[in-house]
Coordinates of C-alpha atoms in Angstrom, one line a residue:
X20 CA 24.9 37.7 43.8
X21 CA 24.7 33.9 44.5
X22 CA 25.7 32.6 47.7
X23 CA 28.8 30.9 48.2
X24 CA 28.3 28.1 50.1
X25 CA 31.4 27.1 53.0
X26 CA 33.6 24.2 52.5
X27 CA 32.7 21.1 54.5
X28 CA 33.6 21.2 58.2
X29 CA 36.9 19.5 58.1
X30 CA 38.4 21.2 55.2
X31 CA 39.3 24.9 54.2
X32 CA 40.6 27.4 51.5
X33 CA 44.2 27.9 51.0
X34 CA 44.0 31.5 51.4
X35 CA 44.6 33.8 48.1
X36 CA 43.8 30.8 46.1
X37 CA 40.8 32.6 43.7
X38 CA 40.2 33.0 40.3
X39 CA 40.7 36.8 39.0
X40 CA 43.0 36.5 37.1
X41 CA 41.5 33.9 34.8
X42 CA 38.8 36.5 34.7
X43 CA 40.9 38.4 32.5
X44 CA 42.1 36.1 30.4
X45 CA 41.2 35.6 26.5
X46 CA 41.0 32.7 23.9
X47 CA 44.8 31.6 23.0
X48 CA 46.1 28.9 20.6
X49 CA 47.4 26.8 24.1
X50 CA 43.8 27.4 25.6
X51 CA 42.4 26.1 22.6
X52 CA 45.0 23.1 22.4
X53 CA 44.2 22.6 26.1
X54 CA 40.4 22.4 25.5
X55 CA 41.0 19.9 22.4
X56 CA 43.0 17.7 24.7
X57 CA 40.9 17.5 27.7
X58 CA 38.2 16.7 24.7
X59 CA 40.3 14.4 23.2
X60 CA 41.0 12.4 26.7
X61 CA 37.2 12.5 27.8
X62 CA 35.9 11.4 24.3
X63 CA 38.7 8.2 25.1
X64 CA 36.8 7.5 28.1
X65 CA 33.3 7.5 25.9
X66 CA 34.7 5.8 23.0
X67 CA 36.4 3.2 25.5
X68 CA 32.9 2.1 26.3
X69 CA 31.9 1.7 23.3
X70 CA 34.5 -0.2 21.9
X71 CA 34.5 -2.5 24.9
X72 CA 30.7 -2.9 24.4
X73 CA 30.8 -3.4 20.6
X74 CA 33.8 -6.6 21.7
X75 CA 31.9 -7.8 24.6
X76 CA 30.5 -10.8 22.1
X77 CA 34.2 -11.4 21.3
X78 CA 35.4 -11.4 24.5
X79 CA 32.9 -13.7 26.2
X80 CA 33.3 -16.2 24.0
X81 CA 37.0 -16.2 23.9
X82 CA 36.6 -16.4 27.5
X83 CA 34.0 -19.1 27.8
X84 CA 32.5 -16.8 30.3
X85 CA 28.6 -15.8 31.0
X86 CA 29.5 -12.9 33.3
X87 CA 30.7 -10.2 30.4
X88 CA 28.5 -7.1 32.5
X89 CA 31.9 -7.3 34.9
X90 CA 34.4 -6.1 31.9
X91 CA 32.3 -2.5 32.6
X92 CA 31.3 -3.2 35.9
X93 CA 35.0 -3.3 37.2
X94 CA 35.7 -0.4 35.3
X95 CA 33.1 1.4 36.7
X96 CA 33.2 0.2 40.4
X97 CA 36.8 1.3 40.7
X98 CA 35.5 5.1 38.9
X99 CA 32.8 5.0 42.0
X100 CA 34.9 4.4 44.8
X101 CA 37.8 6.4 43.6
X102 CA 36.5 9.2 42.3
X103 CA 35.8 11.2 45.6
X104 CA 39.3 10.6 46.9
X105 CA 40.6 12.4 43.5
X106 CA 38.4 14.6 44.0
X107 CA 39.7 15.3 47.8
X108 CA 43.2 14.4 46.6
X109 CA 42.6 17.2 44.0
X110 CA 41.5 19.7 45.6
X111 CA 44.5 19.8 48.1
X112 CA 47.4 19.3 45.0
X113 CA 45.5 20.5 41.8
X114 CA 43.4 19.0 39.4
X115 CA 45.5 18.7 36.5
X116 CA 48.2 16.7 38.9
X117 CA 45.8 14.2 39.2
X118 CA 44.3 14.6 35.9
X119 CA 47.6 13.2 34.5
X120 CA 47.5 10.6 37.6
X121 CA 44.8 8.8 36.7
X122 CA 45.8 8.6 33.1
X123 CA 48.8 6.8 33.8
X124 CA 47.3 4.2 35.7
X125 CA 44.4 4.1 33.4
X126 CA 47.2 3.1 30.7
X127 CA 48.9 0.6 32.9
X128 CA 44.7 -0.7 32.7
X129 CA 44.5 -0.6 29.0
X130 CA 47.8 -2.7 28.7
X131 CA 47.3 -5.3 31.6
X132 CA 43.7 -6.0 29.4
X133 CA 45.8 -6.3 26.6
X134 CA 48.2 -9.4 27.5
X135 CA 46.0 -10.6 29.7
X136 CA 46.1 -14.6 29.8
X137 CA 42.6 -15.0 31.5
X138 CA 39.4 -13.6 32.4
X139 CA 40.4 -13.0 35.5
X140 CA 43.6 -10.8 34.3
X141 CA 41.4 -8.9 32.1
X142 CA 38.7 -7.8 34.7
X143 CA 41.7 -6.6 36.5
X144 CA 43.3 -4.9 33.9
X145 CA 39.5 -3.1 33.1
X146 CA 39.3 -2.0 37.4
X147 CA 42.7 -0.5 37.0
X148 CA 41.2 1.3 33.7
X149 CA 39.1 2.7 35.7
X150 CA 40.8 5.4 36.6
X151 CA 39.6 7.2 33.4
X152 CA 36.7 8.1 35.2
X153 CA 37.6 10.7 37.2
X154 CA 39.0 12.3 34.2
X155 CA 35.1 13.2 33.7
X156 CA 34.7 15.6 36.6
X157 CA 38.4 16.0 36.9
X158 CA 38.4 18.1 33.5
X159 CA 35.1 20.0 33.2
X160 CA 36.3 21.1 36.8
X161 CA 39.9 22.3 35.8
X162 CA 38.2 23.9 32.7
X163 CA 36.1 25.6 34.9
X164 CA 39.5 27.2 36.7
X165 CA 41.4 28.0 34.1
X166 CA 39.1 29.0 31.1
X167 CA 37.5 32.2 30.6
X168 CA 33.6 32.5 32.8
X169 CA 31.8 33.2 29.0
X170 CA 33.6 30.1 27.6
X171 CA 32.6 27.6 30.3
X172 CA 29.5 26.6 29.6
X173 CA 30.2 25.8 26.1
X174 CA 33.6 24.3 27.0
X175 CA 32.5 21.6 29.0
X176 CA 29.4 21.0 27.1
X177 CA 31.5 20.3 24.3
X178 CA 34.2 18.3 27.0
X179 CA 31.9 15.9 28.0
X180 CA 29.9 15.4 24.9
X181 CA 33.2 15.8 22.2
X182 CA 33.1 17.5 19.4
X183 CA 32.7 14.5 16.5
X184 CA 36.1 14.4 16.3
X185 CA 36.7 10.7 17.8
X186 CA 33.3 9.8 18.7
X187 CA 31.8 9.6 15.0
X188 CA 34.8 7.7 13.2
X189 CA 35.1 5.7 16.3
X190 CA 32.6 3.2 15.7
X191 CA 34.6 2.2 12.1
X192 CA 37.7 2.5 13.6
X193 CA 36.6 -0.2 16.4
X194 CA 35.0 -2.4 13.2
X195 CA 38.2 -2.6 11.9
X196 CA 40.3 -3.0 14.9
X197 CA 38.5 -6.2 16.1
X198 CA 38.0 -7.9 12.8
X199 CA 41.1 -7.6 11.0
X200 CA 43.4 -7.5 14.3
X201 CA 41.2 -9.2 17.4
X202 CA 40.0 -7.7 20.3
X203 CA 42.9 -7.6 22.1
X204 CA 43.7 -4.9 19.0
X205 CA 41.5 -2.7 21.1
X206 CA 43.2 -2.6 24.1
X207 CA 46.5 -1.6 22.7
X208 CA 44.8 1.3 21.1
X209 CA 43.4 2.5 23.9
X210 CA 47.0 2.2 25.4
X211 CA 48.7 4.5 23.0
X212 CA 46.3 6.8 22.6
X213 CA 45.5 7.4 26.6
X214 CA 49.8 7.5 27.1
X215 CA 50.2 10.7 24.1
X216 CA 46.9 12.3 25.5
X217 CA 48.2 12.4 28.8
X218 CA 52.1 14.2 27.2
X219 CA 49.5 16.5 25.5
X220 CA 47.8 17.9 28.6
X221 CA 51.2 17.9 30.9
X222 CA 52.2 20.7 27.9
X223 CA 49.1 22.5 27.0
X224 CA 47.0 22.7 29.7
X225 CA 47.7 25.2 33.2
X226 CA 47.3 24.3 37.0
X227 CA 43.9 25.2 38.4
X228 CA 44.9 28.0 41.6
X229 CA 42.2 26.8 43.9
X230 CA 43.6 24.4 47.0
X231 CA 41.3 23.5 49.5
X232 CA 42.7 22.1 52.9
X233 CA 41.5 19.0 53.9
X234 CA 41.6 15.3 54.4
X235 CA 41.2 11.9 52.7
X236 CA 38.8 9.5 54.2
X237 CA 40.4 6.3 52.9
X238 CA 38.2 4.2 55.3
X239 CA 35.5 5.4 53.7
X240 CA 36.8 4.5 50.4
X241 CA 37.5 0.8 51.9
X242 CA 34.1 0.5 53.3
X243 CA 31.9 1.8 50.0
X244 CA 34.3 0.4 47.9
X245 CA 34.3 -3.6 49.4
X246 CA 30.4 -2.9 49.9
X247 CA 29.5 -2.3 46.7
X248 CA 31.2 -4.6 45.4
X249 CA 29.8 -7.5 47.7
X250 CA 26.2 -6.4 46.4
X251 CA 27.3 -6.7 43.0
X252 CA 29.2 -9.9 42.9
X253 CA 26.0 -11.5 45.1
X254 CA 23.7 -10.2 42.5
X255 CA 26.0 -11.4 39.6
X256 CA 26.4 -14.9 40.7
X257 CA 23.4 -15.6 42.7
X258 CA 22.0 -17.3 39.6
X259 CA 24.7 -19.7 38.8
X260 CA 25.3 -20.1 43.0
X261 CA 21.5 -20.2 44.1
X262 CA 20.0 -16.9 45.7
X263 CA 20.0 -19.1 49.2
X264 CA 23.2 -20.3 49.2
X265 CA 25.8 -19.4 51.7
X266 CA 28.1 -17.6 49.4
X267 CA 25.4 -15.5 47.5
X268 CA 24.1 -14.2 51.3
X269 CA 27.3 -13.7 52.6
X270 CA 28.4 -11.5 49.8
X271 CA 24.5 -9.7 49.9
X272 CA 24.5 -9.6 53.7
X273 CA 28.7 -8.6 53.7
X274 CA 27.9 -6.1 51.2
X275 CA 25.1 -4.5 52.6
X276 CA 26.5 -4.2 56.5
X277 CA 29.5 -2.4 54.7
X278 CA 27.7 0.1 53.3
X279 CA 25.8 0.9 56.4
X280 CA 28.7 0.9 58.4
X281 CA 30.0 3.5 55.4
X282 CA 27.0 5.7 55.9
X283 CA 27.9 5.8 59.5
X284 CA 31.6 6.7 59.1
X285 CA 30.6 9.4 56.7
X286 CA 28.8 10.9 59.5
X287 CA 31.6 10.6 62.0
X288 CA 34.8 11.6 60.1
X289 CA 35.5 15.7 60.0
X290 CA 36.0 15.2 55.8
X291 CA 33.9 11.9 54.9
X292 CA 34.5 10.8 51.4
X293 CA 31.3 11.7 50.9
X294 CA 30.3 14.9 52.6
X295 CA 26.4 14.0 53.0
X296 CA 25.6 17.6 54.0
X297 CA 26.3 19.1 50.5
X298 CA 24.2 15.7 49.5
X299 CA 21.6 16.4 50.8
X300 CA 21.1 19.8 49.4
X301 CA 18.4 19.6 46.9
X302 CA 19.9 20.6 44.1
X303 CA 22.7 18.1 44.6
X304 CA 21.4 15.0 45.9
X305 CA 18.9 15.9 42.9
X306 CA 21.8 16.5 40.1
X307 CA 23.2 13.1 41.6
X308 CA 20.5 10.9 41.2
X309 CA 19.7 12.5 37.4
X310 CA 23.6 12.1 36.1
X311 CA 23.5 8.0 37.6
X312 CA 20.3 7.4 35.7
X313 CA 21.5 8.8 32.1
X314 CA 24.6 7.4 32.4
X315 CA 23.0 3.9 33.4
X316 CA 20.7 4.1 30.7
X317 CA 23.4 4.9 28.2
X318 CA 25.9 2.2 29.7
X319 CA 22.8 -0.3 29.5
X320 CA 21.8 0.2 25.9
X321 CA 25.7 0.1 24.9
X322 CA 25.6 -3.6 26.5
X323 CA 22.6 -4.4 24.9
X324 CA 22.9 -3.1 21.0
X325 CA 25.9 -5.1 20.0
X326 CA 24.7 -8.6 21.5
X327 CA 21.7 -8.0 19.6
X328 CA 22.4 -7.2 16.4
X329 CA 25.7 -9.0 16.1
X330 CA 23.8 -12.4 16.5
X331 CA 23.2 -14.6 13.1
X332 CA 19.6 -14.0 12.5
X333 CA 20.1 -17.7 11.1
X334 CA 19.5 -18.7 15.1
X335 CA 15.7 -18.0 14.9
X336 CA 15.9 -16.2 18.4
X337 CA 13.4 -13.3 16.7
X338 CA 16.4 -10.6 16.7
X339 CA 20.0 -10.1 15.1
X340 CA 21.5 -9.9 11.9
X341 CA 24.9 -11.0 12.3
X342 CA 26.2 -8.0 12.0
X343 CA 30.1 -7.7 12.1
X344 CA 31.9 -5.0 13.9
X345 CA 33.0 -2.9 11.0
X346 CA 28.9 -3.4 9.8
X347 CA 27.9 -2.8 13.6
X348 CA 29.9 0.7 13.2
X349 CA 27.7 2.1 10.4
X350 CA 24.7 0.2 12.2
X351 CA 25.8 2.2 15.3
X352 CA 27.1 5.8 13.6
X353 CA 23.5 7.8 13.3
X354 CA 23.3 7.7 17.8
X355 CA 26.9 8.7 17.6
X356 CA 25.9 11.6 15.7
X357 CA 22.7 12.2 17.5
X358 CA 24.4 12.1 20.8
X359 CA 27.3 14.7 19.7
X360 CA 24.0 17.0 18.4
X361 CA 22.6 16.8 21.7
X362 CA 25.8 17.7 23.4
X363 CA 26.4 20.6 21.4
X364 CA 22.9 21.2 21.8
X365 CA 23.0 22.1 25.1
X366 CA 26.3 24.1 25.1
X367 CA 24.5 26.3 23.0
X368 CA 21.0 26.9 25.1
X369 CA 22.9 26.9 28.3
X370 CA 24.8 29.9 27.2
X371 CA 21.8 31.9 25.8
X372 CA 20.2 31.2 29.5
X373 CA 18.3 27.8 29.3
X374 CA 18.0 26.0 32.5
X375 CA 20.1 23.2 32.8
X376 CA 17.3 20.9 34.8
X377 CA 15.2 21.5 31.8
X378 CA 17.7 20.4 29.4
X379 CA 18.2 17.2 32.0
X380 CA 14.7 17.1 31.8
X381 CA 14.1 17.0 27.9
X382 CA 17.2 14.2 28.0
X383 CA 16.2 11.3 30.0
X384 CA 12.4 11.5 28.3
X385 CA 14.1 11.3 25.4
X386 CA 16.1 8.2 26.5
X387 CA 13.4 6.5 28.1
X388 CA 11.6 7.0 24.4
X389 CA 14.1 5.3 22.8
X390 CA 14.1 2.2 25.3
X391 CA 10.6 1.8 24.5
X392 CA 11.3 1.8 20.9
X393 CA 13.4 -1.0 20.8
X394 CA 11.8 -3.0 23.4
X395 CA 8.6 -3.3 21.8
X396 CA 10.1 -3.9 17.7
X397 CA 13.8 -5.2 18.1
X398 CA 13.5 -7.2 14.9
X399 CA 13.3 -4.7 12.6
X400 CA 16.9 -2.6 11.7
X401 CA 15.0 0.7 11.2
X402 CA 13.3 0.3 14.0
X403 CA 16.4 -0.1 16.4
X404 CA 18.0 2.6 14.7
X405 CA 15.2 5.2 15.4
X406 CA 15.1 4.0 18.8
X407 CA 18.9 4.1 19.1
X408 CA 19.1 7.9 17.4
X409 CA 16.2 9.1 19.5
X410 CA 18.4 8.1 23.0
X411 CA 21.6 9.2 21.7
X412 CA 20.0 12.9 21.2
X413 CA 18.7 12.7 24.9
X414 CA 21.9 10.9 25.8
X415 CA 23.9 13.4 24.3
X416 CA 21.5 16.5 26.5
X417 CA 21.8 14.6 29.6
X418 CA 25.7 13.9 29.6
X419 CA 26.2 18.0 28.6
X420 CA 23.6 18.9 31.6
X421 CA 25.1 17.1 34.0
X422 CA 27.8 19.6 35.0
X423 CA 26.6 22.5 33.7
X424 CA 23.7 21.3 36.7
X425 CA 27.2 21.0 39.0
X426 CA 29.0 24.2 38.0
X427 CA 25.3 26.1 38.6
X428 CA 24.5 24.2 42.3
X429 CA 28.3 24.8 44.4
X430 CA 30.7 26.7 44.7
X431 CA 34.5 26.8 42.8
X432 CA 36.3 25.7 45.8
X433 CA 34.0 22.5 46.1
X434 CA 33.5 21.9 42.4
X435 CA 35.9 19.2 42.5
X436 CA 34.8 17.4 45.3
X437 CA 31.0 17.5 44.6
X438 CA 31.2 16.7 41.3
X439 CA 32.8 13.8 42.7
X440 CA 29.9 13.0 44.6
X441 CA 28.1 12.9 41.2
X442 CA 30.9 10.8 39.6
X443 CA 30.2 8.1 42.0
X444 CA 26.6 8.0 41.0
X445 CA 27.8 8.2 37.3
X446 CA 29.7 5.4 37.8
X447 CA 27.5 2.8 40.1
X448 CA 24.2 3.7 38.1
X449 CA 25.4 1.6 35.2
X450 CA 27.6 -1.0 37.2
X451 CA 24.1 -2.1 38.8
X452 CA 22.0 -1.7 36.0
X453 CA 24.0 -3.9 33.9
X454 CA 24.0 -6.4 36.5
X455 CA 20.7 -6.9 37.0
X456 CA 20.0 -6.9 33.4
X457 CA 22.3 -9.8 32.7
X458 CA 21.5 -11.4 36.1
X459 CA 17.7 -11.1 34.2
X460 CA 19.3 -12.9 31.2
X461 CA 21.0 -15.2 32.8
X462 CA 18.0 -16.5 35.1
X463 CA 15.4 -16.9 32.8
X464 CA 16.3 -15.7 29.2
X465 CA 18.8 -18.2 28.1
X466 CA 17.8 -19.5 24.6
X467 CA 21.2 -21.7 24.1
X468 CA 25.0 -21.8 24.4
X469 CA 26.8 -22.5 21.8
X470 CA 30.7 -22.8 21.1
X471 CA 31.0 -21.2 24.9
X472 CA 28.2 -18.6 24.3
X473 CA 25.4 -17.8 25.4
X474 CA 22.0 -16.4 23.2
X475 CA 19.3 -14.9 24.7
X476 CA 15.5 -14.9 24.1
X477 CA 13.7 -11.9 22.5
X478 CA 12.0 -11.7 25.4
X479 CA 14.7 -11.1 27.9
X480 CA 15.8 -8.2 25.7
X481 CA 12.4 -7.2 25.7
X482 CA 12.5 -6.7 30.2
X483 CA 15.9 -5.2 30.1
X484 CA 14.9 -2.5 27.6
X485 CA 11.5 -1.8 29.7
X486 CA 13.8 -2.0 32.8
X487 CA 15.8 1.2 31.5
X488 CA 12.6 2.7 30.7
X489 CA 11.2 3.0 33.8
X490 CA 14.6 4.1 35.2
X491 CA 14.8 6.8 32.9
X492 CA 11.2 8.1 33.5
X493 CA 12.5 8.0 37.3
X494 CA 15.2 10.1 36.6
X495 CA 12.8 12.7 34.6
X496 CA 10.7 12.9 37.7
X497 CA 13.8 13.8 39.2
X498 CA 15.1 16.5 37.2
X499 CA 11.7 17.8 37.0
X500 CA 11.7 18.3 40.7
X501 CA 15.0 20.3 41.2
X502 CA 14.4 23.9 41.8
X503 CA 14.2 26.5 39.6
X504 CA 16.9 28.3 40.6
X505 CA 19.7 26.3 42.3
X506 CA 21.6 29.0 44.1
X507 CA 18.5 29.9 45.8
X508 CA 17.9 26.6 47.8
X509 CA 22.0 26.4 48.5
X510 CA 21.8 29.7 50.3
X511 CA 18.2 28.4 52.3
X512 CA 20.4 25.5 53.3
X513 CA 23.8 26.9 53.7
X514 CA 21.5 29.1 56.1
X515 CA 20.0 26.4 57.8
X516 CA 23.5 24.3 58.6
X517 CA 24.7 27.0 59.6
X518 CA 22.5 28.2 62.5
X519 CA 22.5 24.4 63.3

C-alpha cells in the first residue's frame, strides 16, 4: 500500500475529512454534468490562449505596441504567483469555493480587456484574467475528491485536454469573432461564457470533504510575485532601454534580490507558499520542471504560428501567407485535433496501467519534433502543418500527464497545494519563454515596421523555434529521469524528513 506522505509542518488535517464515501459512489447524470462543466471551464482557459494568440497581430497594431508577449505574460504571471495561495486558500475552505472565486474575477478580467481604452488597461484586464489558471489544478484536484477512484484517471485526462467539444470549433469561432466583429469581440465572449460556466458548476458540481489546516504565506506571494516580475519586465525592455542602463539593472538586480529573499522566507515560514520540502522530492521537483516546459513549449508555438502565417507573403520576409483569422482557423484545426487525440490518448493508457513519466516522456519528444519541423522549412504550409500536428499530439500527452504524474507522486490532502507548486511552473515556463523569444525578435530580427507593426526576419523565427527545441529535449531528459515508481521514492524521503 503506498505511503502517505504527512502534510507540511505548519499545516494539518481537519480530522474525519476522508474520502470513503466517494468510494462508493457511481456515475450519475449531475456527475456527468459536473465533469462536462469543469471540462467546459478548463477548455475556456485553453481556448482563451488561443484566441488571444491568434489576435495578438490585431492587437499590437491597434496598440502601436512591440511588446504583445505581455498580453500572455500578465496573464500567466498573475496564474504563477496566485496559484499556491488558492491552492492553500483551498485546501482550508474547499476547492470548488475557490474554483468559482477565481472565475469571477477571471470575468471581471475578460471585461476590463474588453473596454479597455489603452494598452496599459488591457494588460491589466489580461493579469486579472489570470485567475483562470488555477482553475487547472483547482479542477483535476476537486475531480479527484468527488469522482469515483476508476474514473479519475480518465476524468482529468479528458479535463485538462477537453473533449473536442470547444477546442475543435474554436479556432472558426475565433476567425469569425475577430474579422466580422474586432478583437475586442473576443473578450466579450470570453466574458459570457466564463460568467454561465461558473452558474453551471455552483449547481452541478459537490464540495470536495478534505480541509487541511494551515496558513497563507502572503509575503511569500509579494516577494515571488514583484520578483518575477522585475526579471521579466528587465528582460522585456532591456532592448528598447539598453541592457546597461539604470532602469533595465534595477529591475534585473530588483528582481533577482526578491526572489532570493523569497527562497529564504520559504525556508523560514511554518507554511511557505511554496513548501520546498515536498519540492524537492524527486518525483515532484521532477513533475514540476516537465509540466513548465510543455506548457512553455505549447504557449511559445501559439505566439509564434499566428504572426507567421497571418503575414502578406507579398512582404518578401521568406514566410506568411496572409492568412486571415477565419483562414488561420482551418490553417490551425488539424493540432487542435491532434492535441485532443493525445489527451484522450493518455486517459486511456493511464487507466490500462501505462506509466505516466513515460507518457510525459513520449510528449515533449514529440513537441521538440515539431519545433524542429518548422524551424528548419517555415515557408512551406504543409510543412508548418505537419510540424504543428506532430506537437499538438505530444502537446496534447504532455498536458493529460501532467497530473495524472501529480495525483500518482502525493497524497489527497496535499493534492491541492502541490499541484499548485506545478501550476506555478505551468505558468512562468511560458511567461519567460515568450519573453526571450520576442526580446530575440525584437534585438536583432526586426525586418520593418509598418502602419505601427512590426515584421520579423525568417531568421529570428528560425532561433525561437530551435530555442523551444532544445527546451523541450530538456524537459524529456527530465521525465526520463523520474523514478519508476513514484510512491516508492515519496516514502524513501518521507522517511528521511522524518528522522531529520
Amino acid at each position: 500500500m503506498p505511503v502517505q506522505p504527512t502534510p507540511s509542518e505548519g499545516s494539518s488535517v481537519t480530522p474525519g475529512a476522508t474520502t470513503s464515501d466517494d468510494h462508493q459512489r457511481v456515475w450519475t447524470p449531475r456527475l456527468v454534468l459536473g465533469l462536462v462543466s469543469i471540462v467546459l471551464l478548463l477548455e475556456v482557459l485553453a481556448i482563451s490562449y488561443l484566441m488571444i494568440s491568434t489576435a495578438l497581430p490585431f492587437i499590437v497594431t491597434h496598440y502601436q505596441t512591440t511588446q504583445g508577449a505581455w498580453l500572455l505574460t500578465a496573464f500567466l504571471l498573475t496564474g504563477a504567483v496566485t496559484a499556491p495561495v488558492i491552492g492553500r486558500l483551498s485546501d482550508m475552505f474547499g476547492k470548488r469555493r475557490l474554483l468559482l472565486a477565481c472565475v469571477a474575477l477571471a470575468a471581471a478580467g475578460c471585461l476590463l480587456s474588453a473596454i479597455a481604452p489603452s494598452y496599459g488597461v488591457m494588460i491589466a484586464g489580461r493579469a486579472l484574467a489570470g485567475f483562470l489558471v488555477p482553475c487547472l489544478f483547482l479542477g483535476y484536484s476537486l475531480i479527484r475528491d468527488v469522482f469515483p477512484p476508476k474514473a479519475v484517471a480518465l476524468a482529468v485526462s479528458i479535463a485538462t485536454t477537453g473533449m473536442g467539444l470547444v477546442a475543435v470549433p474554436a479556432p472558426f469561432l475565433t476567425g469569425w469573432l475577430i474579422d466580422d466583429f474586432g478583437f475586442r469581440s473576443i473578450f466579450w465572449f470570453l466574458f459570457a461564457v466564463v460568467v454561465a460556466i461558473g452558474f453551471a458548476i455552483l449547481v452541478t458540481v459537490d464540495e470536495s470533504p478534505l480541509r487541511v489546516r494551515t496558513t497563507v504565506d502572503l509575503v511569500g506571494a509579494v516577494l515571488l510575485g514583484a520578483g518575477l516580475a522585475g526579471v521579466l519586465v528587465g528582460v522585456s525592455f532591456g532592448p528598447s532601454w539598453g541592457w546597461t542602463a539604470a532602469s533595465t539593472l534595477t529591475y534585473l538586480l530588483g528582481g533577482a534580490a526578491l526572489l532570493m529573499a523569497w527562497l529564504v522566507s520559504a525556508r523560514t515560514v511554518a507554511a511557505p507558499l511554496v513548501d520546498l520540502d515536498v519540492l524537492r522530492r524527486r518525483p515532484v521537483y521532477l513533475t514540476t520542471i516537465s509540466a513548465g516546459v510543455a506548457y512553455g513549449i505549447s504557449g511559445l508555438f501559439a505566439v509564434l504560428l499566428p504572426m507567421m502565417v497571418m503575414v502578406p507573403g507579398i512582404m518578401g520576409l521568406g514566410y506568411g501567407w496572409g492568412l486571415s483569422a477565419e483562414d488561420f482557423a482551418l490553417f490551425q484545426l488539424p493540432m487542435v485535433i491532434a492535441i485532443v487525440a493525445g489527451g484522450l490518448l493518455v486517459g486511456v493508457l493511464v487507466s490500462r496501467g501505462f506509466a505516466p513519466r513515460l507518457l510525459m516522456l513520449a510528449g515533449l519528444s514529440l513537441m521538440a519534433i515539431g519545433m524542429l519541423v518548422v524551424a528548419f522549412n517555415h515557408s512551406e504550409k504543409s510543412t508548418i502543418i505537419l510540424g504543428a500536428v506532430i506537437l499538438g499530439l505530444g502537446q496534447g500527452m504532455s498536458y493529460a500527464a501532467v497530473p495524472n504524474l501529480v495525483i500518482e507522486a502525493v497524497s489527497p490532502t496535499l493534492q491541492a497545494s502541490t499541484a499548485s507548486i506545478v501550476a506555478v511552473s505551468q505558468s512562468i515556463f511560458p511567461a519567460v519563454l515568450s519573453v526571450v523569444a520576442f526580446t530575440v525578435l525584437n534585438n536583432s530580427h526586426v525586418a520593418m515596421v509598418a502602419q505601427g507593426a512590426t515584421f520579423y526576419d525568417s531568421d529570428g523565427f528560425t532561433v525561437a523555434f530551435v530555442i523551444g527545441a532544445i527546451v523541450s529535449v530538456v524537459g524529456a531528459l527530465t521525465a526520463l529521469a523520474m523514478p519508476r515508481r513514484a510512491t516508492d521514492e515519496i516514502a524513501e524521503t518521507a522517511g528521511v524528513l522524518g528522522a531529520a
